[in-house]
């Protein structure tokens, strides 16, 4: 039996650094703040932290617009603070994954300033410059992810540059070998410092059509949807040549032992899995976002899990994501009761779970008053509910002022219920969602069936999702999730087996023996341990 690697059996915890802990009273979280809470992450049971970008940035897109890939923005600290964080994480057995943003830089990056300076600049071709269309308009119809055209006209050189996101985020030209080398050097810079891997931003967008053909219209687009979805991203995304770049990136990372590449890829499953690469030499974990968009019921979840399991290439390691800094909070998407069910699902499916900070507290989307909106997407396309601030609010640590996040004015407001929903309070309540996360993670770590075992879907009838996890001769773990508002009665498949409740989303059933049938309360999830 092959041994699993840390990024296979482990759990990744995503930290949005601006919102974890402020340590220098400027209202924004920082590296030292993260360092102060490493023990919290360890107590939760995570194996790795992924931190969203902390590099020098004008913050047009809150760090996803990078002006220097090899330093730390003063708002987050210094390189020395980073090394200290990394050292202390490693001392606790925690891995650290950085966010790598290769698709675009900030428009203040020296590379772009040079590229923009003239058509003859040595770095002109590092970015994507095109002439006007014959009628003087933009080179083609491509749209930006945060609204409007993806082309910005530069009057000084009479050409347009391409930006898949904000105009402050010009896209690099990944067809240029010098760009590749420069960006691979960035990876090496951090790998040599000891980081354990990278989450690669918008990996499927790196290469654009070499003929810059117009994207076709999307006949299904509705006005409430993001403007970019008016077009099908046929020529601006997921181009075949991107696979070579991914393979090269992998080669760079493979020169260092035991590192991981995680790819941010929003694509249908059959396209997503191509990013495992030929002979699995692509990214180790192409982020699986299916749970973000699944119909939230037993049949809907059963469908996406089966499709995903079936689509995986042989040996491709699965992974699951419930939330991140770009999406609505899971507790708001499914409601507080099902947030507990979702926790059980995330931590019992086969594959690496990524947990988004605050979801373990059941944080919901925080309403942001119009005068406190920060997200540039919300500012560009207001009133569409695309804004990402509601899921990026400060971590509430205790009931003190600003939840103990900062003693200054926090950059975003906290959840209004922080006096009762905070780490300190939930930690001392055995019935809390935080306690449930800790129990789930502890059980998952302890049982090979759960962190390394096989997966078999048993059914999704009657609003109950039922599946089993099994590993060699170890007890089978049977997971039953009741999505209904009503109790359900579940006949157990095997006759003559001995089963007991290893864990329930409700506290009082732990250790209960179960024989012929399992009674499930409304919205209850149960993990049974079955001994033959
Ligand atoms: C990714 C990030 C998102 C960012 C965008 C542009 O989707 O997750 O936060 O705005 O890329 O870098």
PDB file of C-alpha atoms in Angstrom, residues 462-464 482-490 506 509 518-524:
ATOM      1  CA  UNK A 462     -35.073  10.182   0.673  1.00  0.00           C
ATOM      2  CA  UNK A 463     -32.840  13.224   1.225  1.00  0.00           C
ATOM      3  CA  UNK A 464     -30.112  11.147   2.862  1.00  0.00           C
ATOM      4  CA  UNK A 482     -29.809  13.999   6.316  1.00  0.00           C
ATOM      5  CA  UNK A 483     -30.571  17.063   4.197  1.00  0.00           C
ATOM      6  CA  UNK A 484     -34.270  17.005   5.107  1.00  0.00           C
ATOM      7  CA  UNK A 485     -36.128  19.226   7.536  1.00  0.00           C
ATOM      8  CA  UNK A 486     -37.628  16.077   8.978  1.00  0.00           C
ATOM      9  CA  UNK A 487     -36.294  12.952  10.676  1.00  0.00           C
ATOM     10  CA  UNK A 488     -35.273  10.028   8.506  1.00  0.00           C
ATOM     11  CA  UNK A 489     -35.059   6.347   9.233  1.00  0.00           C
ATOM     12  CA  UNK A 490     -32.296   4.510   7.484  1.00  0.00           C
ATOM     13  CA  UNK A 506     -25.257  16.511  17.394  1.00  0.00           C
ATOM     14  CA  UNK A 509     -25.247  10.430  20.338  1.00  0.00           C
ATOM     15  CA  UNK A 518     -30.347   4.407  12.010  1.00  0.00           C
ATOM     16  CA  UNK A 519     -32.628   7.237  13.054  1.00  0.00           C
ATOM     17  CA  UNK A 520     -31.468  10.610  11.804  1.00  0.00           C
ATOM     18  CA  UNK A 521     -32.754  13.921  13.138  1.00  0.00           C
ATOM     19  CA  UNK A 522     -33.532  16.788  10.760  1.00  0.00           C
ATOM     20  CA  UNK A 523     -30.274  18.078   9.207  1.00  0.00           C
ATOM     21  CA  UNK A 524     -28.251  15.583  11.184  1.00  0.00           C
TER      22      UNK A 524
END
